[in-house]
PDB file of C-alpha atoms in Angstrom:
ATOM      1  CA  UNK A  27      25.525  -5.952 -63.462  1.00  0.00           C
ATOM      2  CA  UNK A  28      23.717  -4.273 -61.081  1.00  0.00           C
ATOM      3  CA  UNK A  29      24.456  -3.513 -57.461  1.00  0.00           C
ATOM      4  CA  UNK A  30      22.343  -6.548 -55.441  1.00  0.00           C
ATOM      5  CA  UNK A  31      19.025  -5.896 -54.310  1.00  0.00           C
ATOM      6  CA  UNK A  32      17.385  -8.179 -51.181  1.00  0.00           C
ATOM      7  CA  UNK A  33      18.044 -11.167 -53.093  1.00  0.00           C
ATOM      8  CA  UNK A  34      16.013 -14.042 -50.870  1.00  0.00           C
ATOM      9  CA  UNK A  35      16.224 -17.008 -52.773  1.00  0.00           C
ATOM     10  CA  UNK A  36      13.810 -20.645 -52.120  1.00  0.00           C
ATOM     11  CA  UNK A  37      16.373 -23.344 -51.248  1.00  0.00           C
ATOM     12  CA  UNK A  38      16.486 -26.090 -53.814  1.00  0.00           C
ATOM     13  CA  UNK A  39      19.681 -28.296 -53.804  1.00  0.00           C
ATOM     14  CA  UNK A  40      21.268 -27.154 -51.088  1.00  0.00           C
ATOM     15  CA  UNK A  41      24.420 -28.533 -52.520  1.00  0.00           C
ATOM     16  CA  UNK A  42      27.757 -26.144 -51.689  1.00  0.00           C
ATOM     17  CA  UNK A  43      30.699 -26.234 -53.280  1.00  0.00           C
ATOM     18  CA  UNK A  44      34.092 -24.990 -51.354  1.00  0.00           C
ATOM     19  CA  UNK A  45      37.139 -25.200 -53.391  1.00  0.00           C
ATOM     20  CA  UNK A  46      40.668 -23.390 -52.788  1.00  0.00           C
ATOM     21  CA  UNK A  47      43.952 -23.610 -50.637  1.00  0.00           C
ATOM     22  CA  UNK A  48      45.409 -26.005 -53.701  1.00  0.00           C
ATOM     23  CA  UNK A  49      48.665 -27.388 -53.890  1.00  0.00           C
ATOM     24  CA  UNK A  50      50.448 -25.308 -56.146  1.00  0.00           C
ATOM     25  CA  UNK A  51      53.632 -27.858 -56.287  1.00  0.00           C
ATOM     26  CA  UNK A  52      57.281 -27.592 -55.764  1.00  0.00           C
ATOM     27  CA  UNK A  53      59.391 -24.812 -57.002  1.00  0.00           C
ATOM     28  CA  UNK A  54      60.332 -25.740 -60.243  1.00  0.00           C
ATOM     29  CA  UNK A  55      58.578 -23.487 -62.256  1.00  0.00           C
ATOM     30  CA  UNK A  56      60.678 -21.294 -64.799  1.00  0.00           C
ATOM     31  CA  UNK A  57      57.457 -19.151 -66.176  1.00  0.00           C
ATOM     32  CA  UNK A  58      57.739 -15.707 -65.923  1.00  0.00           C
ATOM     33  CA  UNK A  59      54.563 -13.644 -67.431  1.00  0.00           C
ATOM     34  CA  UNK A  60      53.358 -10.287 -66.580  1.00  0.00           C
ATOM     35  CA  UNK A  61      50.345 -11.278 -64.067  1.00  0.00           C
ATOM     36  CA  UNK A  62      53.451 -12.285 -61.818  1.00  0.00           C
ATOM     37  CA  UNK A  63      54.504  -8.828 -61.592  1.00  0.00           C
ATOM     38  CA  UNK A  64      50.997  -7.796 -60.505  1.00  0.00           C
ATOM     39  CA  UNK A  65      50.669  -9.809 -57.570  1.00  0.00           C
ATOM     40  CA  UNK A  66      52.019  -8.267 -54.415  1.00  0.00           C
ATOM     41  CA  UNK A  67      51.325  -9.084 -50.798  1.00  0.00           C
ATOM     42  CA  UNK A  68      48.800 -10.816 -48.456  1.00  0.00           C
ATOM     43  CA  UNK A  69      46.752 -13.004 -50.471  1.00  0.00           C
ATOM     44  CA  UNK A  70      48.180 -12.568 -54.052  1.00  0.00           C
ATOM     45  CA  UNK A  71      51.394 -14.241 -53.611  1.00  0.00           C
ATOM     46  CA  UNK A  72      54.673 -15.302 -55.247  1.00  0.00           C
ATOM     47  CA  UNK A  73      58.229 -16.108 -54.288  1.00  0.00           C
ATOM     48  CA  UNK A  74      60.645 -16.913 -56.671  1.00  0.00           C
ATOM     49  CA  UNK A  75      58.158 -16.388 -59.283  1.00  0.00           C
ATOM     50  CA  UNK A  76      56.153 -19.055 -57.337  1.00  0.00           C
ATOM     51  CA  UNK A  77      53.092 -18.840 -56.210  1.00  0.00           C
ATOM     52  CA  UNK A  78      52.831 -19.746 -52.535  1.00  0.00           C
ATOM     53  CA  UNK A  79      50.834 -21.292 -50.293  1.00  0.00           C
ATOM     54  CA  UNK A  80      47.214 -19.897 -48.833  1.00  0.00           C
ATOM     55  CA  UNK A  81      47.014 -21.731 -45.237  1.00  0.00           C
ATOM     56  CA  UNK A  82      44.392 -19.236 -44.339  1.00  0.00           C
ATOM     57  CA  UNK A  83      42.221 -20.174 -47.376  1.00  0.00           C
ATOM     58  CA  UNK A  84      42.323 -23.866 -45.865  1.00  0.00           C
ATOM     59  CA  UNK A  85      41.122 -22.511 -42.405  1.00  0.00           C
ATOM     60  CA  UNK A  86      38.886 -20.226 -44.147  1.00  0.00           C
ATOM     61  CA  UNK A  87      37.250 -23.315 -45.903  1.00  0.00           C
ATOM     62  CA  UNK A  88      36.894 -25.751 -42.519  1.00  0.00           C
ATOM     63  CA  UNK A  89      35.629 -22.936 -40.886  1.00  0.00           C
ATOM     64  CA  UNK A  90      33.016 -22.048 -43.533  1.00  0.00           C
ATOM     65  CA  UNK A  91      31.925 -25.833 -43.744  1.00  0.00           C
ATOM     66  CA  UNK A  92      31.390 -26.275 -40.603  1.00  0.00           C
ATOM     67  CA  UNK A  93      29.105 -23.355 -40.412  1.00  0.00           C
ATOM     68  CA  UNK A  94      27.031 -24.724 -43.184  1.00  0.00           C
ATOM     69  CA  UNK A  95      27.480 -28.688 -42.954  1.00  0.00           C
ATOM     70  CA  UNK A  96      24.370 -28.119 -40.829  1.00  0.00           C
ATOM     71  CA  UNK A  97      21.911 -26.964 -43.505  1.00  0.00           C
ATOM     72  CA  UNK A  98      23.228 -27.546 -46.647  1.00  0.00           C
ATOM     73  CA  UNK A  99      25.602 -30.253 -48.426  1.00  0.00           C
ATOM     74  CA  UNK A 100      28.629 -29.332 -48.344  1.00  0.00           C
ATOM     75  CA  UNK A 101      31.500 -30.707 -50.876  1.00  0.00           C
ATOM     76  CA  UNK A 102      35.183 -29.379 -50.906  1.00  0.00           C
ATOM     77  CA  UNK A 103      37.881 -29.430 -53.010  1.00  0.00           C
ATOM     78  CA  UNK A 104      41.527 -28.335 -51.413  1.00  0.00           C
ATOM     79  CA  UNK A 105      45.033 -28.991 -51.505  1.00  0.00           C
ATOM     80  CA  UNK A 106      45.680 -31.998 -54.821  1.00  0.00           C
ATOM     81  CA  UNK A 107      41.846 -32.039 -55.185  1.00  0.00           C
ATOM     82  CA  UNK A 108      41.629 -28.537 -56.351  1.00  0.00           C
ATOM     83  CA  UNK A 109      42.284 -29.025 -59.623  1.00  0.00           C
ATOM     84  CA  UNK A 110      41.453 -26.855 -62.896  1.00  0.00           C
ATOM     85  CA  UNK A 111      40.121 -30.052 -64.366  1.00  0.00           C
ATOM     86  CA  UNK A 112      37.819 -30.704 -60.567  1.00  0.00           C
ATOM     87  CA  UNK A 113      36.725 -26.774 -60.999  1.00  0.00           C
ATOM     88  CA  UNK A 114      35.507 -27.164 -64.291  1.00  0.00           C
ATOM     89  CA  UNK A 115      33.612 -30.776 -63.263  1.00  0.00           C
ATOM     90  CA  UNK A 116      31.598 -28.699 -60.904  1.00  0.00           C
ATOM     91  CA  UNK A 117      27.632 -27.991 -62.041  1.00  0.00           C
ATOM     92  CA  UNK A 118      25.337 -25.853 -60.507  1.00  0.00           C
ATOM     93  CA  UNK A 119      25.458 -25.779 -56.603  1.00  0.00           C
ATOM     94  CA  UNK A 120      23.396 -23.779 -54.659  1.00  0.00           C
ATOM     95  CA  UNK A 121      26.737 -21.635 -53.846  1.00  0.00           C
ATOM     96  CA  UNK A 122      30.457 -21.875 -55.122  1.00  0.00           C
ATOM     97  CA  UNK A 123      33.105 -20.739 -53.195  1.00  0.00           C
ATOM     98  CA  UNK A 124      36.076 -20.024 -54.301  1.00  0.00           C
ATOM     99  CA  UNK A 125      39.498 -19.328 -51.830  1.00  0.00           C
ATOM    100  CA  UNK A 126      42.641 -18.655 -53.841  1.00  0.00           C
ATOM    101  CA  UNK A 127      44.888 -16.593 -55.581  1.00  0.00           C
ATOM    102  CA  UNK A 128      43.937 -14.659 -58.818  1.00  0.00           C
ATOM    103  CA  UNK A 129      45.683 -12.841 -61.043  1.00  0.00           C
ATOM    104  CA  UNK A 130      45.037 -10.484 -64.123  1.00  0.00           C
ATOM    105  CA  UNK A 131      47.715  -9.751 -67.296  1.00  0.00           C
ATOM    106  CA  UNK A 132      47.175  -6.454 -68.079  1.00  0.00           C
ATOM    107  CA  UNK A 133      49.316  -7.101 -71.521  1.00  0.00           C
ATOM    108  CA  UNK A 134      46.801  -9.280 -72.831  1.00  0.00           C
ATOM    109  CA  UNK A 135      43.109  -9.349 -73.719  1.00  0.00           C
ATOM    110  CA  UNK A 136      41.851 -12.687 -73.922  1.00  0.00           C
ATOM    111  CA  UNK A 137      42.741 -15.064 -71.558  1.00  0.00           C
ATOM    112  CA  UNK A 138      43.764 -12.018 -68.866  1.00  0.00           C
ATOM    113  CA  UNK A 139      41.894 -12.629 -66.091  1.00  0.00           C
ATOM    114  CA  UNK A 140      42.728 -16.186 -63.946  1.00  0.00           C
ATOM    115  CA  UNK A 141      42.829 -17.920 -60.904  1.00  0.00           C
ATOM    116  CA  UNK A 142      45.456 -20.249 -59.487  1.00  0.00           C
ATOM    117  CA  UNK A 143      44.651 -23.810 -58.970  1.00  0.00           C
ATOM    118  CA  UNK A 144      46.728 -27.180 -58.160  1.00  0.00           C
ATOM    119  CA  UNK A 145      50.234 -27.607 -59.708  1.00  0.00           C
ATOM    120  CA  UNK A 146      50.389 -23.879 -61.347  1.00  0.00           C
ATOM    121  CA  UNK A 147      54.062 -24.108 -60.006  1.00  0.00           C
ATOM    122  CA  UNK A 148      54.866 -27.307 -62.216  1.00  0.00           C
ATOM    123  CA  UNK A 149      53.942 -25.751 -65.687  1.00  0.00           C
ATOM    124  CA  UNK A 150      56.738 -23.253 -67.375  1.00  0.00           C
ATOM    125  CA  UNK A 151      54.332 -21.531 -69.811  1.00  0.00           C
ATOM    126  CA  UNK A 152      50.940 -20.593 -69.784  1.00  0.00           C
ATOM    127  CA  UNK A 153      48.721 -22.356 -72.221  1.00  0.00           C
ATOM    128  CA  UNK A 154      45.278 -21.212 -72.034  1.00  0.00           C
ATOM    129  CA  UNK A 155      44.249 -23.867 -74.280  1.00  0.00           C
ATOM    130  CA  UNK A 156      45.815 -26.582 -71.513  1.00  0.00           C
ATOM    131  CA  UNK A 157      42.581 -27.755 -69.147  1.00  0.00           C
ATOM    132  CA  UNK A 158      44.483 -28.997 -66.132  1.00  0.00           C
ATOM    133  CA  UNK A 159      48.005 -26.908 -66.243  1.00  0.00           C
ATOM    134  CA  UNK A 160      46.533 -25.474 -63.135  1.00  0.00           C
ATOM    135  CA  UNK A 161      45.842 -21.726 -64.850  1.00  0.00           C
ATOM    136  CA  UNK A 162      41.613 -21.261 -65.273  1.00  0.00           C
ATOM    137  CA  UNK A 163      40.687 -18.457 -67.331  1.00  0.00           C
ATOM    138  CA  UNK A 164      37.529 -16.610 -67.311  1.00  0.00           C
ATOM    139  CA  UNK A 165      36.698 -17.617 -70.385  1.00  0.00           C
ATOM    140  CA  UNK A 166      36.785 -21.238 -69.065  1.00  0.00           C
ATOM    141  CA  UNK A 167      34.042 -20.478 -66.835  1.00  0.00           C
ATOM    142  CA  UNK A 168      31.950 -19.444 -69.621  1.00  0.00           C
ATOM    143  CA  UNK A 169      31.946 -23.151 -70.446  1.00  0.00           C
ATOM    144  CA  UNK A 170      30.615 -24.361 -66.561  1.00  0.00           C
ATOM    145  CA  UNK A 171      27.227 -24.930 -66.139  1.00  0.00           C
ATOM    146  CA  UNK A 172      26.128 -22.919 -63.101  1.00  0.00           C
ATOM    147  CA  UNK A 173      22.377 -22.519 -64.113  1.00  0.00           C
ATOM    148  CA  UNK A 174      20.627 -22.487 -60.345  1.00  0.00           C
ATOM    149  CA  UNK A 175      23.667 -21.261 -59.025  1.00  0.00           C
ATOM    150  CA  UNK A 176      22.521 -18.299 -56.516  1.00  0.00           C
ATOM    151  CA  UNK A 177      26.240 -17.186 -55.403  1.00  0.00           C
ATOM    152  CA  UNK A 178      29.679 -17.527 -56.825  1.00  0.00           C
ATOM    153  CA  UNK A 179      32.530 -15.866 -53.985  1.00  0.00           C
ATOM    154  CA  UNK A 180      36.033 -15.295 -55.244  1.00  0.00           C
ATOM    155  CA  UNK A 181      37.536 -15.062 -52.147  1.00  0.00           C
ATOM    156  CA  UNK A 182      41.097 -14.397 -54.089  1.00  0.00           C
ATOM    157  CA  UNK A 183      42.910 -11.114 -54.658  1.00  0.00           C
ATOM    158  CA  UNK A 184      41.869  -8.744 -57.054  1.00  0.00           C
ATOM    159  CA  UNK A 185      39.020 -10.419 -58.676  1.00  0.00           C
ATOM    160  CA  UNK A 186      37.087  -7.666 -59.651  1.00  0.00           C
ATOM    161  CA  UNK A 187      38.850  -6.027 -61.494  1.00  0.00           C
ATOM    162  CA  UNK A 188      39.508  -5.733 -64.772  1.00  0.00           C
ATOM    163  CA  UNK A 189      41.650  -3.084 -66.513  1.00  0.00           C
ATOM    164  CA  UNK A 190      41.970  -4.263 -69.631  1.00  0.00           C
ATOM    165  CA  UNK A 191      39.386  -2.857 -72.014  1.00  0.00           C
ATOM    166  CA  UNK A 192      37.138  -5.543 -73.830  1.00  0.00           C
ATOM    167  CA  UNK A 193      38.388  -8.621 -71.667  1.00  0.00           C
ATOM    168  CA  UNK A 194      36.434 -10.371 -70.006  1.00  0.00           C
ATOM    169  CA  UNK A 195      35.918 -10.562 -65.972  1.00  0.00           C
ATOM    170  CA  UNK A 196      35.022 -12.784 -63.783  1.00  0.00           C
ATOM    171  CA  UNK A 197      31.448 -11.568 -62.955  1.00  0.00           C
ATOM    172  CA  UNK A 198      30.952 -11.401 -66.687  1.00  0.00           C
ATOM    173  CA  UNK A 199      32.111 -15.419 -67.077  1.00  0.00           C
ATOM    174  CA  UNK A 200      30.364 -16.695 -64.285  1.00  0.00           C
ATOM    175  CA  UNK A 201      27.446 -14.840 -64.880  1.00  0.00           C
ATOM    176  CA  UNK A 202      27.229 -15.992 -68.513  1.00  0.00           C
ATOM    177  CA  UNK A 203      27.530 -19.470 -66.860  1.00  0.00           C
ATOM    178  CA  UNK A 204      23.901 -18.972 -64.839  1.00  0.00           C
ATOM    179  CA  UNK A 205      24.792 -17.551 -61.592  1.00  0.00           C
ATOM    180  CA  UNK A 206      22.562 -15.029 -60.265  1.00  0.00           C
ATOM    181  CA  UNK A 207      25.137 -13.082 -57.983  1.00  0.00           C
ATOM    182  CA  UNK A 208      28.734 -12.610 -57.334  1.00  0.00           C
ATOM    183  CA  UNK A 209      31.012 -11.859 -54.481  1.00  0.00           C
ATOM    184  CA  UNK A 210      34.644 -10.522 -55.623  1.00  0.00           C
ATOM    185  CA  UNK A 211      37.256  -8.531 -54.640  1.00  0.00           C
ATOM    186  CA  UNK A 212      38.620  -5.205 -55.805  1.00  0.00           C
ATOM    187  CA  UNK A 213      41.972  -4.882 -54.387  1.00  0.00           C
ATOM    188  CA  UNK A 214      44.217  -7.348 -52.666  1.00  0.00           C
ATOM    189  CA  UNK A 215      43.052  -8.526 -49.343  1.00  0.00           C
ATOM    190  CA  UNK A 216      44.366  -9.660 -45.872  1.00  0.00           C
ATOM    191  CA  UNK A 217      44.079 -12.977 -45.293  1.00  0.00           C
ATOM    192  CA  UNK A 218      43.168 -13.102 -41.629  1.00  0.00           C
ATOM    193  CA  UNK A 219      40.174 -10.276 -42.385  1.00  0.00           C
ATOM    194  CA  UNK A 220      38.782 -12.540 -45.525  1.00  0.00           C
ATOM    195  CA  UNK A 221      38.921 -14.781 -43.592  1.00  0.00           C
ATOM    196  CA  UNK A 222      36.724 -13.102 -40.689  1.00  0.00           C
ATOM    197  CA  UNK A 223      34.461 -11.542 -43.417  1.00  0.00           C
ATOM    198  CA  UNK A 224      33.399 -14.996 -44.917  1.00  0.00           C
ATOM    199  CA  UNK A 225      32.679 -16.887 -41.731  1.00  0.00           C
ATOM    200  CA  UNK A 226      30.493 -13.682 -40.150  1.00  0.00           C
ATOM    201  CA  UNK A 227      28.878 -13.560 -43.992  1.00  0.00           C
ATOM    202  CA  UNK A 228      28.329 -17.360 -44.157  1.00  0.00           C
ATOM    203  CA  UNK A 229      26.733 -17.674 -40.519  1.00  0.00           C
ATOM    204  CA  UNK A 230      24.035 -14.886 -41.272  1.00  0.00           C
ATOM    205  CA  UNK A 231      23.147 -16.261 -44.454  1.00  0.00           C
ATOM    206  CA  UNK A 232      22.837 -19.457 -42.450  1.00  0.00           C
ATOM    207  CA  UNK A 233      20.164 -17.858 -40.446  1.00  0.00           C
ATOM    208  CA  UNK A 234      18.362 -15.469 -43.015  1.00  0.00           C
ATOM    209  CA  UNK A 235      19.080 -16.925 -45.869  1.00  0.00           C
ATOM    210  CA  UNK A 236      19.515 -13.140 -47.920  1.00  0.00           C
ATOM    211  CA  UNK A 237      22.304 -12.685 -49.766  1.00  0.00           C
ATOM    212  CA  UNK A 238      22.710  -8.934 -49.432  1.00  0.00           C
ATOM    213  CA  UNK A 239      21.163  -8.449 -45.644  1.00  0.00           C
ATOM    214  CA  UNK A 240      23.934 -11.390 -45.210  1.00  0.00           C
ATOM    215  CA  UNK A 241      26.767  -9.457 -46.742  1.00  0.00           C
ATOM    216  CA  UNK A 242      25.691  -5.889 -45.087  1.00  0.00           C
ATOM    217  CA  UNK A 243      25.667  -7.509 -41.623  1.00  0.00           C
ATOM    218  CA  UNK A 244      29.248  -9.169 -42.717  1.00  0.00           C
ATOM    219  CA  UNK A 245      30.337  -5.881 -43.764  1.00  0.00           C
ATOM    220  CA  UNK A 246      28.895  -3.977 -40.981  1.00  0.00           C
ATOM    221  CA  UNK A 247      30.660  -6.490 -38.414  1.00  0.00           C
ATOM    222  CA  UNK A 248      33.653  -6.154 -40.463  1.00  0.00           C
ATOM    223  CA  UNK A 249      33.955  -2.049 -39.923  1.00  0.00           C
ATOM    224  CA  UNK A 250      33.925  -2.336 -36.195  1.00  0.00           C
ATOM    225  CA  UNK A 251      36.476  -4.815 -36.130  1.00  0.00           C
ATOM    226  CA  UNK A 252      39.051  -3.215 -38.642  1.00  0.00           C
ATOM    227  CA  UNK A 253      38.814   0.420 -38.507  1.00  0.00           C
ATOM    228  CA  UNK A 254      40.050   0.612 -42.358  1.00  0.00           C
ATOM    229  CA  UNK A 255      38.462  -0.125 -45.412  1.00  0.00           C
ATOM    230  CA  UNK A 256      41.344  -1.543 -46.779  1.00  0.00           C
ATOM    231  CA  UNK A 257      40.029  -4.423 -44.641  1.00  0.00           C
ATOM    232  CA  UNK A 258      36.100  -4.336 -44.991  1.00  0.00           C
ATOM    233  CA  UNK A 259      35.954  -1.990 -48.207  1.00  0.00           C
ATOM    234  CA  UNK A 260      37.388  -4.346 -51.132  1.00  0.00           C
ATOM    235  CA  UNK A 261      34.689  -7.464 -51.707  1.00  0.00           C
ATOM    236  CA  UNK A 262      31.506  -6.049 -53.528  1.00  0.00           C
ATOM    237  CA  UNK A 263      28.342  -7.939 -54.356  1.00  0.00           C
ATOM    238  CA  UNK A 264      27.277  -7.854 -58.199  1.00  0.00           C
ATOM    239  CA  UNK A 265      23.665  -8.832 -58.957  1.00  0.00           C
ATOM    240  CA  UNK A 266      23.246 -10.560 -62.663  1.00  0.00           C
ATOM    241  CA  UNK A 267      19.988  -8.327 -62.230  1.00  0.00           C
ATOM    242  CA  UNK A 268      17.975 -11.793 -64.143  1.00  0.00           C
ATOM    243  CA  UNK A 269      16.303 -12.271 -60.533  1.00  0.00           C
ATOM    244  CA  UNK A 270      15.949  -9.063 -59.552  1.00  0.00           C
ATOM    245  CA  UNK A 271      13.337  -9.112 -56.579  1.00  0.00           C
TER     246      UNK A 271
END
């Protein structure tokens, strides 16, 4: 994909989706798989080989809706709502948003790259043929129907990348699904800061309704506040480049 241009879109359903903080369960599960290795701190997150709790993804998400509830329709998914089966129900909002962890398995090539959604803690292996075990592959997306869809965020850890040669990534599987731009992660994030990013990015697009002026303002507010750009540096914007004006 290419690197956004001024993507201005004409509002259609105005529908918004806002899914995350789920409720991964109690600590029973026994799994142990090599993604788990690869999460660290801030927002990826395990204990015990469990994954943990995102309270600032919950925030993130009230805060968010009530920025938007105002133009747009907004629908959310958290806590036991936020379900693999619930995420894969969902068809073509004007934007998805996504707040939770995600992981990648650099030992494998299909099925590598997931996120984290309700009850991941009650499973003990990973079945990527399972549809509600609370593990959602990107190659589950590729089954969504997201035609109309102008922005998918993955406000998660690590996202956007993908190490593993020939698998496939999240911007690939959601863009293959029909939406028209994406807004991941490259590195693991601070919650607090992706938190800040989202509402400042949210409230512009509010106003000018441009993806990318929306996320340069975000970013720009983002530098002043946190010095580092371990803080404002990690989310990029990927353009399908179908609706490239």
């Amino acid at each position: 994909g290419l690197i956004s241009q001024d993507v201005s879109y004409p509002i259609n359903t105005k529908e918004v989706q806002l899914l995350g903080s789920p409720n991964f369960g109690g600590y029973q599960q026994s799994t142990t798989f090599s993604a788990l290795d690869f999460i660290s701190s801030n927002r990826g997150g395990t204990e015990n080989n469990n994954w943990i709790a995102l309270p600032k993804s919950k925030e993130e998400i009230d805060l968010i809706a009530g920025v938007l509830e105002d133009n747009y329709k907004v629908t959310t998914l958290m806590e036991n709502s936020a379900t693999e089966e619930q995420f894969l129900n969902i068809t073509n909002p004007e934007i998805f948003h996504i707040a939770t962890h995600g992981f990648l398995d650099e030992e494998r090539v299909d099925y590598s790259n997931g996120l984290v959604l309700a009850n991941a803690n009650k499973v003990d292996s990973i079945d990527a043929t399972n549809s509600n075990d609370g593990y959602l592959f990107s190659e589950d997306i590729t089954t969504m129907n997201l035609a109309g869809t102008k922005l998918v965020v993955l406000s998660a850890c690590q996202t956007g990348l993908s190490n593993v040669e020939n698998s496939l990534d999240f911007a690939d599987a959601f863009f293959y699904a029909g939406a028209e731009n994406i807004l991941v992660s490259l590195w693991n994030i601070n919650d607090e800061a992706t938190k800040d990013l989202m509402v400042t990015f949210y409230s512009h697009l509010k106003q000018t309704n441009s993806i990318s002026k929306s996320f340069e303002s975000a970013q720009k507010f983002m530098r002043e506040k946190y010095k580092s750009p371990y803080y404002w540096g990690s989310f990029i914007l990927i353009n399908s480049s179908k609706n490239p004006n």
